Coordinates of C-alpha atoms in Angstrom, one line a residue:
M280 CA -13.2 -17.3 -18.3
T281 CA -12.5 -19.0 -21.7
S282 CA -16.3 -18.2 -22.7
V283 CA -15.9 -14.7 -22.0
M284 CA -12.7 -14.3 -23.7
T285 CA -14.1 -16.0 -26.7
T286 CA -17.2 -13.7 -26.6
L287 CA -14.6 -10.6 -26.7
M288 CA -12.8 -12.2 -29.5
T289 CA -15.6 -12.9 -31.5
G290 CA -17.5 -9.6 -30.6
A291 CA -14.3 -7.6 -31.4
V292 CA -14.1 -8.8 -35.3
K293 CA -17.9 -8.5 -35.9
N294 CA -18.9 -5.8 -38.6
T295 CA -21.4 -4.1 -36.6
V296 CA -23.0 -0.8 -37.7
T297 CA -24.4 1.3 -35.0
T298 CA -25.5 4.6 -34.5
V299 CA -24.4 7.2 -31.7
L300 CA -27.7 8.3 -30.0
T301 CA -27.7 11.7 -29.7
T302 CA -29.6 12.1 -26.3
A303 CA -28.4 15.2 -24.4
T304 CA -25.8 14.2 -21.9
P305 CA -26.2 15.1 -18.2
P306 CA -25.3 18.5 -17.1
P307 CA -21.4 18.8 -16.1
V308 CA -20.7 18.0 -12.7
A309 CA -17.9 19.9 -10.8
P310 CA -17.0 19.6 -7.2
T311 CA -16.6 22.7 -5.4
G312 CA -14.6 24.0 -2.4
D313 CA -16.9 22.8 0.2
H314 CA -16.7 19.3 -1.1
H315 CA -12.9 19.3 -0.8
S316 CA -12.9 21.1 2.8
L317 CA -15.2 18.2 4.1
A318 CA -13.3 15.8 2.1
I319 CA -10.0 17.1 4.0
A320 CA -11.8 16.8 7.4
L321 CA -12.9 13.2 7.0
F322 CA -9.4 12.3 5.8
A323 CA -7.9 13.8 9.0
V324 CA -10.6 11.5 11.0
V325 CA -9.5 8.4 9.0
V326 CA -5.8 9.1 9.9
L327 CA -6.4 9.8 13.7
V328 CA -8.8 6.6 14.0
T329 CA -6.2 4.4 12.3
L330 CA -3.2 6.0 14.3
G331 CA -5.3 5.6 17.5
I332 CA -5.8 1.7 16.5
T333 CA -2.2 1.2 15.8
L334 CA -1.0 2.9 19.1
W335 CA -3.5 0.6 21.3
V336 CA -2.8 -2.5 19.4
G337 CA 1.0 -2.0 19.3
R338 CA 1.1 -2.3 23.2
Q339 CA -0.4 -5.9 23.0
G340 CA 2.7 -7.9 22.0
N341 CA 5.9 -7.6 20.5
A342 CA 6.8 -11.4 19.9
A343 CA 7.4 -12.5 16.3
E344 CA 4.2 -14.3 15.9
D345 CA 2.4 -10.7 17.0
F346 CA 4.5 -8.8 14.5
Y347 CA 4.3 -11.4 11.7
A348 CA 0.9 -13.3 12.0
G349 CA -1.0 -11.1 14.6
G350 CA -1.0 -13.8 17.3
R351 CA -3.1 -16.4 14.9
D352 CA -6.3 -15.3 16.7
F353 CA -8.4 -13.9 14.0
T354 CA -11.8 -15.4 13.1
P355 CA -12.5 -16.4 9.6
L356 CA -15.0 -13.5 9.1
Q357 CA -12.4 -11.0 10.4
N358 CA -9.6 -12.6 8.4
G359 CA -12.1 -12.9 5.3
F360 CA -12.7 -9.1 5.8
A361 CA -8.9 -8.3 6.0
L362 CA -8.3 -10.4 2.9
S363 CA -10.7 -8.6 1.0
G364 CA -9.4 -5.3 2.3
D365 CA -5.7 -6.0 1.3
Y366 CA -6.9 -7.0 -2.2
L367 CA -9.6 -4.3 -3.0
S368 CA -7.2 -1.5 -3.7
A369 CA -8.3 2.0 -4.6
A370 CA -7.5 0.7 -8.3
S371 CA -10.6 -1.9 -7.6
F372 CA -12.5 0.8 -5.9
L373 CA -12.2 3.6 -8.4
G374 CA -10.3 2.0 -11.3
V375 CA -13.0 -0.9 -12.2
A376 CA -15.8 1.5 -11.8
G377 CA -14.0 4.3 -14.2
L378 CA -13.1 1.6 -16.8
I379 CA -17.0 0.5 -16.9
A380 CA -18.1 4.2 -16.8
L381 CA -15.7 4.7 -19.9
Y382 CA -15.9 1.3 -21.8
G383 CA -18.9 -0.6 -20.7
Y384 CA -18.7 -4.1 -21.5
D385 CA -15.1 -4.3 -22.0
G386 CA -14.5 -2.8 -18.3
V387 CA -16.8 -5.3 -16.8
L388 CA -14.5 -8.0 -18.6
Y389 CA -11.4 -6.4 -17.1
S390 CA -12.9 -6.9 -13.6
I391 CA -13.3 -10.7 -14.1
G392 CA -9.9 -11.7 -13.8
F393 CA -9.6 -10.3 -10.1
L394 CA -12.5 -12.3 -9.0
V395 CA -11.9 -15.7 -10.7
A396 CA -8.5 -15.6 -9.3
W397 CA -9.9 -16.2 -5.9
L398 CA -10.9 -19.7 -6.8
V399 CA -7.3 -20.5 -7.7
V400 CA -6.4 -19.4 -4.1
L401 CA -9.4 -21.3 -2.4
M402 CA -8.5 -24.7 -4.4
L403 CA -4.9 -24.6 -4.3
V404 CA -3.1 -23.0 -1.8
A405 CA -5.1 -21.5 1.1
E406 CA -5.3 -24.7 3.4
L407 CA -2.0 -25.9 2.3
V408 CA 0.0 -22.8 2.8
R409 CA -1.7 -22.2 6.2
N410 CA -0.4 -25.7 7.4
A411 CA 3.0 -26.1 5.7
G412 CA 4.1 -22.4 6.2
R413 CA 5.0 -20.4 9.3
Y414 CA 5.1 -16.6 8.3
T415 CA 6.0 -16.2 4.6
L416 CA 5.9 -18.2 1.5
A417 CA 9.6 -19.0 1.8
D418 CA 8.7 -21.1 4.7
V419 CA 6.8 -23.7 2.5
L420 CA 9.5 -24.0 0.4
A421 CA 12.0 -24.3 3.6
L422 CA 10.1 -27.4 5.0
R423 CA 11.4 -29.6 2.3
L424 CA 14.1 -27.5 0.3
R425 CA 16.1 -26.4 3.1
R426 CA 18.8 -24.4 1.4
R427 CA 19.8 -20.7 2.0
K428 CA 19.5 -19.8 -1.7
V429 CA 16.0 -21.2 -2.1
R430 CA 14.9 -18.7 0.9
A431 CA 17.1 -15.9 -0.6
A432 CA 15.4 -16.5 -4.0
A433 CA 11.8 -16.7 -2.5
G434 CA 12.3 -13.6 -0.3
G435 CA 13.9 -11.5 -3.0
A436 CA 10.9 -12.2 -5.3
S437 CA 8.5 -11.3 -2.9
V438 CA 10.4 -7.9 -2.1
V439 CA 10.1 -7.2 -5.8
V440 CA 6.5 -8.2 -6.2
T441 CA 5.4 -5.9 -3.1
L442 CA 7.7 -2.8 -4.2
L443 CA 6.3 -2.7 -7.7
Y444 CA 2.8 -2.9 -6.3
L445 CA 3.6 -0.5 -3.5
V446 CA 5.1 2.3 -5.9
A447 CA 2.0 1.9 -8.1
Q448 CA -0.3 2.6 -5.0
M449 CA 1.8 5.5 -3.8
V450 CA 1.9 7.3 -7.3
G451 CA -1.8 6.6 -7.5
A452 CA -2.6 7.9 -4.2
G453 CA -0.5 11.1 -4.6
S454 CA -2.7 11.9 -8.1
L455 CA -5.9 10.8 -6.7
V456 CA -5.8 12.5 -3.2
A457 CA -4.8 15.7 -5.2
L458 CA -7.5 15.3 -7.7
L459 CA -10.1 14.5 -5.1
L460 CA -9.0 17.7 -3.1
G461 CA -9.5 19.9 -6.5
T462 CA -5.7 20.7 -7.1
D463 CA -3.6 19.4 -9.8
S464 CA -0.7 20.9 -8.1
P465 CA 2.8 18.6 -8.3
A466 CA 3.6 20.0 -4.5
A467 CA 0.2 18.5 -3.6
R468 CA 1.0 14.9 -5.1
T469 CA 4.6 15.0 -3.4
W470 CA 3.5 15.9 0.2
T471 CA 0.5 13.3 -0.3
I472 CA 3.1 10.7 -1.4
I473 CA 5.2 11.3 1.6
A474 CA 2.3 11.7 4.1
V475 CA 1.1 8.1 2.8
G476 CA 4.3 6.7 3.1
A477 CA 5.2 8.3 6.7
L478 CA 1.9 6.8 7.7
M479 CA 2.6 3.1 6.5
I480 CA 5.8 3.4 8.3
V481 CA 4.3 4.1 11.5
Y482 CA 1.5 1.4 11.0
V483 CA 3.9 -1.6 10.2
T484 CA 6.6 -0.3 12.8
I485 CA 4.5 0.2 15.7
G486 CA 1.5 -2.0 15.0
G487 CA 2.7 -5.0 13.0
M488 CA 0.3 -7.5 11.4
R489 CA -2.2 -7.1 14.4
A490 CA -2.8 -3.3 13.7
T491 CA -2.7 -4.0 9.7
T492 CA -5.3 -6.4 10.3
W493 CA -7.7 -4.1 12.0
I494 CA -7.2 -1.2 9.6
Q495 CA -7.9 -3.6 6.8
I496 CA -11.0 -4.9 8.6
I497 CA -12.2 -1.3 9.0
K498 CA -11.4 -0.3 5.6
A499 CA -13.3 -3.2 3.9
F500 CA -16.3 -2.7 6.3
L501 CA -16.3 1.1 4.9
L502 CA -15.7 0.1 1.2
I503 CA -18.4 -2.5 1.4
T504 CA -21.0 -0.2 3.3
G505 CA -20.1 2.9 0.9
S506 CA -20.7 0.5 -2.1
V507 CA -24.0 -0.8 -0.6
L508 CA -25.1 2.7 -0.1
L509 CA -24.5 4.2 -3.5
T510 CA -25.7 1.1 -5.1
V511 CA -29.1 1.1 -3.1
L512 CA -29.4 5.0 -4.1
L513 CA -28.6 4.1 -7.8
V514 CA -31.2 1.5 -8.0
V515 CA -34.0 3.6 -6.3
R516 CA -33.1 6.4 -8.6
F517 CA -34.0 4.1 -11.6
H518 CA -37.0 2.3 -9.6
G519 CA -35.3 -0.7 -9.6
D520 CA -35.3 -1.1 -13.7
L521 CA -31.8 -2.1 -14.3
G522 CA -32.6 -2.1 -18.0
E523 CA -33.5 1.4 -18.0
L524 CA -30.1 1.9 -16.6
M525 CA -28.3 0.2 -19.0
R526 CA -30.3 2.2 -21.9
Q527 CA -29.4 5.3 -20.2
A528 CA -25.8 4.4 -19.8
A529 CA -25.6 3.6 -23.6
Q530 CA -27.2 6.8 -24.6
H531 CA -24.8 9.1 -22.5
S532 CA -21.6 7.1 -23.4
G533 CA -20.8 8.8 -26.6
A534 CA -20.7 5.2 -28.2
G535 CA -24.3 4.1 -28.4
R536 CA -25.0 0.4 -28.4
R537 CA -21.1 -0.3 -28.7
Y538 CA -20.9 0.7 -25.1
L539 CA -22.7 -2.5 -24.2
E540 CA -20.9 -4.7 -26.8
P541 CA -17.4 -6.2 -26.8
G542 CA -14.5 -4.4 -28.5
L543 CA -14.7 -0.7 -27.3
K544 CA -11.3 -0.9 -25.4
Y545 CA -10.0 -4.2 -25.8
G546 CA -9.8 -6.8 -28.9
K547 CA -9.4 -4.3 -31.8
T548 CA -6.4 -6.1 -33.2
F549 CA -4.9 -9.6 -32.8
T550 CA -2.0 -8.2 -30.8
S551 CA -4.5 -6.3 -28.3
R552 CA -6.6 -9.4 -27.9
L553 CA -3.2 -11.4 -27.0
D554 CA -2.2 -8.8 -24.7
F555 CA -5.6 -8.7 -22.8
F556 CA -5.5 -12.6 -22.6
S557 CA -1.9 -12.2 -21.3
L558 CA -3.2 -9.8 -18.6
G559 CA -6.1 -11.6 -17.7
L560 CA -3.6 -14.9 -17.3
A561 CA -1.5 -12.8 -14.9
L562 CA -4.6 -11.7 -12.8
V563 CA -6.2 -15.1 -12.5
L564 CA -2.8 -16.7 -11.4
G565 CA -0.9 -13.7 -9.7
T566 CA -3.2 -13.5 -6.8
A567 CA -2.2 -16.8 -5.4
G568 CA 1.8 -15.7 -5.5
L569 CA 1.0 -12.3 -4.1
P570 CA 2.9 -12.2 -0.7
H571 CA 0.5 -9.9 1.3
I572 CA -2.4 -12.2 0.3
L573 CA -0.6 -15.3 1.3
S574 CA 0.6 -13.8 4.9
R575 CA -3.0 -13.4 5.8
F576 CA -3.6 -17.3 5.9
Y577 CA -0.9 -17.3 8.9
T578 CA -3.2 -14.8 11.1
V579 CA -6.0 -17.6 11.5
P580 CA -5.5 -20.7 14.0
T581 CA -6.2 -23.5 11.7
A582 CA -6.2 -24.4 8.0
R583 CA -10.0 -24.7 8.1
A584 CA -10.2 -21.5 9.2
A585 CA -8.0 -20.2 6.3
R586 CA -10.4 -22.0 4.0
R587 CA -13.2 -20.2 5.5
S588 CA -11.5 -16.9 5.5
T589 CA -11.1 -17.4 1.6
M590 CA -14.8 -18.2 1.2
W591 CA -15.7 -15.1 3.3
A592 CA -13.4 -12.9 1.0
I593 CA -14.7 -14.5 -2.2
G594 CA -18.1 -13.6 -1.2
L595 CA -17.2 -9.8 -0.2
V596 CA -15.1 -9.4 -3.3
G597 CA -17.7 -10.8 -5.7
G598 CA -20.6 -8.8 -4.1
F599 CA -18.1 -5.6 -4.5
Y600 CA -17.3 -6.2 -8.1
L601 CA -21.1 -6.7 -8.8
M602 CA -21.7 -3.4 -7.3
A603 CA -18.9 -1.7 -9.0
I604 CA -20.4 -2.6 -12.2
A605 CA -23.6 -1.0 -11.4
L606 CA -21.9 1.9 -10.0
G607 CA -19.7 2.2 -13.3
L608 CA -23.0 2.2 -15.5
G609 CA -24.6 4.6 -13.0
A610 CA -21.7 7.1 -13.7
T611 CA -22.2 7.1 -17.2
A612 CA -25.9 7.3 -17.1
L613 CA -26.0 10.0 -14.6
V614 CA -22.8 11.9 -15.0
G615 CA -21.7 10.9 -18.7
S616 CA -18.7 9.4 -20.1
A617 CA -17.6 12.7 -21.3
E618 CA -17.6 14.6 -18.1
V619 CA -16.0 11.5 -16.3
R620 CA -13.2 11.7 -19.0
H621 CA -12.8 15.3 -18.5
A622 CA -12.4 15.0 -14.5
N623 CA -9.8 12.5 -15.1
S624 CA -8.8 10.5 -18.5
A625 CA -8.6 7.0 -16.4
G626 CA -11.9 7.5 -14.9
N627 CA -10.7 7.2 -11.4
T628 CA -13.5 10.0 -10.2
A629 CA -16.3 8.1 -11.6
V630 CA -17.5 6.9 -8.2
P631 CA -17.1 10.5 -6.1
L632 CA -19.0 12.3 -9.2
L633 CA -21.9 9.6 -9.2
A634 CA -21.6 10.0 -5.3
L635 CA -22.2 13.8 -6.0
V636 CA -25.1 13.2 -8.0
L637 CA -27.2 10.7 -6.1
G638 CA -26.5 12.8 -3.0
G639 CA -28.6 15.7 -4.6
G640 CA -26.2 17.3 -7.2
N641 CA -23.6 20.2 -6.9
G642 CA -24.3 22.5 -3.9
S643 CA -26.6 20.2 -2.1
T644 CA -25.7 19.2 1.5
G645 CA -26.4 15.4 0.4
G646 CA -23.9 15.9 -2.3
V647 CA -21.2 17.4 -0.6
V648 CA -21.6 14.9 2.4
L649 CA -21.7 11.8 0.0
F650 CA -18.8 13.1 -2.3
A651 CA -16.6 13.6 0.9
L652 CA -17.4 10.4 2.3
I653 CA -16.6 8.5 -0.8
S654 CA -13.4 10.3 -1.1
A655 CA -12.3 9.4 2.5
I656 CA -13.3 5.9 1.8
A657 CA -10.9 5.8 -1.0
F658 CA -8.0 7.4 1.1
A659 CA -8.6 4.7 3.7
T660 CA -8.4 2.2 1.0
I661 CA -5.2 3.5 0.3
L662 CA -3.7 3.6 3.5
A663 CA -4.7 0.1 4.4
V664 CA -3.3 -1.4 1.2
V665 CA 0.1 0.3 1.6
A666 CA 0.3 -0.9 5.2
G667 CA -0.3 -4.5 4.0
L668 CA 2.2 -4.4 1.4
T669 CA 4.9 -2.8 3.5
L670 CA 4.4 -5.2 6.3
A671 CA 4.7 -8.3 3.7
S672 CA 8.2 -6.9 2.2
S673 CA 9.5 -6.2 5.6
A674 CA 8.7 -9.6 6.6
A675 CA 10.2 -11.3 3.6
F676 CA 13.5 -9.2 4.1
A677 CA 13.8 -9.9 7.8
H678 CA 12.5 -13.4 8.2
D679 CA 14.0 -15.0 4.9
I680 CA 16.8 -12.8 3.6
W681 CA 18.4 -11.6 6.8
A682 CA 17.5 -14.5 9.5
G683 CA 16.7 -17.3 6.7
A684 CA 19.6 -16.8 4.2
W685 CA 22.3 -14.4 5.5
R686 CA 22.4 -15.3 9.2
T687 CA 22.2 -19.0 9.0
R688 CA 24.6 -21.8 8.2
P689 CA 23.9 -25.2 7.2
R690 CA 23.9 -27.9 9.9
R691 CA 25.4 -31.2 9.2
E692 CA 22.8 -34.2 9.7
R693 CA 23.7 -35.8 12.9
A694 CA 25.1 -39.3 12.8
G695 CA 22.5 -41.9 13.2
R696 CA 19.5 -39.4 13.3
Q697 CA 16.5 -41.6 12.2
R698 CA 14.0 -40.0 9.6
T699 CA 10.9 -42.1 8.3
G700 CA 11.1 -43.6 4.9
L701 CA 7.5 -44.6 4.8
R702 CA 5.4 -42.2 2.7
G703 CA 2.7 -40.6 4.8
R704 CA 4.2 -40.8 8.1
V705 CA 5.3 -37.4 9.8
S706 CA 8.9 -37.0 10.3
R707 CA 10.6 -35.9 13.7
S708 CA 10.7 -32.1 13.1
A709 CA 7.1 -32.0 11.8
A710 CA 5.9 -34.1 14.8
E711 CA 7.5 -32.0 17.2
G712 CA 6.3 -28.9 15.7
V713 CA 9.7 -27.5 14.8
P714 CA 9.4 -24.6 12.5
A715 CA 10.3 -25.1 9.0
S716 CA 13.1 -22.1 9.1
R717 CA 14.9 -23.9 11.9
S718 CA 14.3 -27.7 11.2
G719 CA 17.1 -27.7 8.7
E720 CA 19.4 -25.0 9.5
D721 CA 21.0 -23.5 12.6
P722 CA 20.4 -19.8 13.3
G723 CA 23.5 -17.6 13.5
P724 CA 24.7 -16.6 17.0
A725 CA 22.3 -13.3 17.1
A726 CA 19.7 -14.4 14.8
G727 CA 17.0 -14.7 17.5
E728 CA 13.1 -14.0 17.0
Q729 CA 13.4 -10.6 18.9
Q730 CA 16.2 -9.6 16.6
E731 CA 14.3 -10.6 13.7
V732 CA 11.3 -8.4 14.5
V733 CA 13.6 -5.4 15.2
V734 CA 15.3 -5.9 11.5
A735 CA 11.7 -6.2 10.4
R736 CA 10.9 -2.8 12.0
F737 CA 14.0 -1.3 10.3
A738 CA 13.3 -3.0 7.2
A739 CA 9.7 -1.3 7.3
G740 CA 11.2 2.1 7.5
G741 CA 13.8 1.4 4.6
I742 CA 11.4 -0.1 2.1
G743 CA 8.8 2.8 2.9
A744 CA 11.6 5.4 2.3
A745 CA 12.5 3.5 -0.7
A746 CA 9.1 3.6 -2.0
I747 CA 8.7 7.1 -1.3
V748 CA 11.7 8.1 -3.2
I749 CA 10.8 6.0 -6.2
S750 CA 7.6 7.3 -6.2
L751 CA 8.4 10.9 -6.2
Y752 CA 10.6 10.4 -9.2
A753 CA 7.9 8.3 -10.8
Q754 CA 4.9 10.4 -10.3
Q755 CA 4.9 12.1 -13.8
L756 CA 5.6 9.0 -15.5
N757 CA 2.8 6.3 -16.7
V758 CA 3.0 3.5 -13.8
A759 CA -0.2 1.8 -14.7
F760 CA 1.8 -1.1 -16.1
L761 CA 3.2 -1.7 -12.3
V762 CA 0.3 -3.3 -10.9
G763 CA -0.3 -5.6 -14.0
L764 CA 3.7 -6.3 -13.7
A765 CA 3.2 -7.2 -10.1
F766 CA 0.6 -9.8 -10.9
A767 CA 2.9 -11.2 -13.6
V768 CA 5.9 -11.5 -11.4
A769 CA 3.9 -13.2 -8.7
A770 CA 2.3 -15.4 -11.3
S771 CA 5.7 -15.9 -12.9
A772 CA 8.2 -16.4 -10.0
N773 CA 6.1 -17.3 -7.1
L774 CA 3.2 -19.5 -8.1
P775 CA 5.5 -22.1 -10.0
V776 CA 7.5 -22.8 -7.3
L777 CA 4.8 -22.9 -4.8
L778 CA 2.9 -25.6 -6.7
Y779 CA 5.9 -27.6 -7.5
S780 CA 6.9 -27.7 -4.2
L781 CA 3.5 -28.6 -2.7
F782 CA 2.6 -31.3 -5.4
W783 CA 5.7 -32.4 -7.3
S784 CA 7.8 -35.2 -5.2
R785 CA 10.7 -35.0 -7.4
F786 CA 11.3 -31.0 -7.0
T787 CA 14.7 -30.0 -6.1
A788 CA 16.5 -27.1 -4.6
R789 CA 18.1 -26.2 -7.9
G790 CA 14.6 -26.3 -9.7
A791 CA 13.2 -24.0 -6.9
V792 CA 15.9 -21.3 -7.5
W793 CA 15.7 -21.9 -11.5
S794 CA 11.8 -21.4 -11.4
V795 CA 11.9 -18.0 -9.3
Y796 CA 14.6 -16.6 -11.5
G797 CA 13.3 -18.1 -14.6
G798 CA 9.9 -16.4 -14.1
L799 CA 11.0 -13.1 -12.5
V800 CA 13.8 -12.0 -14.9
P801 CA 12.0 -12.7 -18.3
A802 CA 9.1 -10.8 -16.8
I803 CA 11.3 -7.7 -15.9
V804 CA 13.2 -8.1 -19.1
L805 CA 10.2 -8.2 -21.4
V806 CA 8.3 -5.2 -19.8
F807 CA 11.4 -3.1 -20.1
F808 CA 11.3 -3.8 -24.2
S809 CA 7.8 -3.4 -24.2
P810 CA 5.7 -0.6 -25.6
V811 CA 5.1 0.5 -21.8
V812 CA 8.8 1.8 -21.6
S813 CA 9.3 3.3 -25.1
G814 CA 8.0 3.4 -28.5
T815 CA 4.4 5.1 -28.0
K816 CA 3.3 8.5 -26.9
V817 CA 2.3 7.3 -23.6
A818 CA 5.6 4.9 -22.5
L819 CA 7.7 5.8 -20.0
F820 CA 10.4 7.3 -22.4
P821 CA 8.2 8.3 -25.4
S822 CA 11.0 10.0 -27.1
V823 CA 12.9 6.8 -27.9
D824 CA 12.3 3.5 -29.2
F825 CA 14.0 0.2 -28.3
H826 CA 11.0 -2.1 -27.7
W827 CA 10.8 -5.4 -29.6
F828 CA 8.3 -7.1 -27.5
P829 CA 4.8 -6.4 -28.8
L830 CA 2.7 -6.8 -25.6
E831 CA 2.4 -4.7 -22.7
N832 CA 1.6 -7.5 -20.1
P833 CA 4.4 -10.1 -20.2
G834 CA 2.6 -13.0 -18.3
I835 CA 1.6 -15.0 -21.5
V836 CA 5.4 -15.7 -21.8
S837 CA 7.1 -15.3 -18.6
I838 CA 4.6 -17.5 -16.7
P839 CA 5.2 -20.6 -18.9
L840 CA 8.8 -19.9 -18.5
G841 CA 8.8 -20.0 -14.6
F842 CA 7.2 -23.4 -14.9
L843 CA 9.6 -24.7 -17.6
A844 CA 12.7 -23.4 -15.6
G845 CA 11.6 -25.2 -12.6
W846 CA 11.3 -28.4 -14.7
I847 CA 14.6 -28.2 -16.3
G848 CA 16.4 -27.3 -13.1
T849 CA 14.7 -30.2 -11.5
I850 CA 15.6 -32.7 -14.0
T851 CA 19.2 -31.5 -14.2
S852 CA 19.9 -31.3 -10.6
P853 CA 22.6 -33.3 -9.5
E854 CA 21.2 -34.0 -6.1
P855 CA 18.1 -36.0 -6.1
A856 CA 14.8 -35.0 -4.1
D857 CA 14.3 -36.3 -0.4
P858 CA 11.2 -38.2 -0.6
D859 CA 11.3 -38.1 3.5
R860 CA 11.1 -34.4 3.4
F861 CA 8.3 -34.7 0.7
A862 CA 6.2 -36.9 2.9
E863 CA 6.7 -34.6 5.7
L864 CA 5.5 -31.8 3.7
E865 CA 2.5 -33.6 2.2
V866 CA 1.2 -35.0 5.6
R867 CA 1.6 -31.5 7.2
A868 CA 0.1 -29.6 4.3
L869 CA -3.1 -32.1 4.3
T870 CA -3.4 -32.7 7.9
G871 CA -2.0 -29.8 9.6
A872 CA 0.3 -32.1 11.7
G873 CA 3.1 -30.0 13.3
A874 CA 1.9 -26.9 11.9
A875 CA 2.5 -23.6 13.7

């Protein structure tokens, strides 16, 4: 990552003199009504199939373990597909290829952070989180930091992250589906948002994690299959000559050789280079703190299965991004950057337009079918991602905030209760398999697991409704920053407290609370006073200017603040850390003894 960033910064300041090649661009590609009619039919098939899966799976179990973790009986391969399905959103499928189609090398550079992030997940959190937790991130913290305020802080941060991510996906869904259906009507975008929101509520409230996982598996399979099909057709089109593909892409990019060099989009100024580094930092570190990704590790039976799931996900995600590079170059070579930008200024329709050309062109049966198929896969991608996000946010509210913080009361340590004082031995609660959320606190009189599931279902409906309302108001605004902000908040608030809890024996409850809020608050405040919100033509409020923070991405500041706040909170805490509880966490995380 460092070498790539260095290349970007070095290339951006080079005084290269290039000429734009004047080769004629490909003829315009404009989808017709036939494309949209077939796309609507395939959309309906996707909805019916996913609803059928949800209704069938929803009858198989209503226990908390079924709703939150899908019964913990998915194989590493299945969970690897589900992980990649959760991670590869419509922004990945359409947005990354679109950026490459418009900006070439810089678009490729943007995608690197998404892939490198999985190495952090594999090396630092996958196995340990699976052993130490039960359903959510807060479970890992509660194993040694048994305080209601810790659960409340972690649960609240998880809800904020998923809601930001969810709103971004739904607003994007409204614009994207309306565009793929050939209409720019505000009413079409509005009804698309409402329909997607209603479907995600149904998926979660009826099917829980088991149905959501199967939807993710199917979506990931369709996404990979569709990408492989387009990539094979593209390579055949250029007779396997990838050099010719890159030359044609440069010719039809409108930028000549600069299309294949750093600096076409990022790195023109020091501020833009710093901003891009901040975004990359958030992408690399934020994935390990995303609640809907962490919850996936609880759907497999063992920590070894969690690690193997992550390895499968790395392979699938890595293969997908390699194909996305080829598809972005292919869209520029065969469709042309000007036509891609004309269809959508962000390049989100580059892949469907490429499918139209590879299928035989406008008016051909193959072109119609391939365009509609890729559009339907994009729609399935949207449905699957919003379902996973809704489930993660409802679990954080019901399990962490309602049951773990609001409906519990501290339990006094029983006189004479013996705890081991030797590092490396498992305490009684871990040895007996007592869940982390129950070992240090007594549940309220009615806070049973069945009630918790009921609350989670209602929370899914409430969070889904809130996301719909916010998305309807935000659909005319520039919400591209929400995804980056979600990663920045996850990296600033969730990752520091998770790493401190797993690896620092002196970490205390005060440090945990300070770490969460010390990363969460600065990330949101800095974005509010950034050019994203005011001061530019593309800001949320372009007519006013109250920004003083020069960067659009706060990660370079908020992530260190999250770690710093956790350290300061710990060293100033009046209550020292409990070495026995850290020993319990360490042994359980490393060996799985007492894990759920």
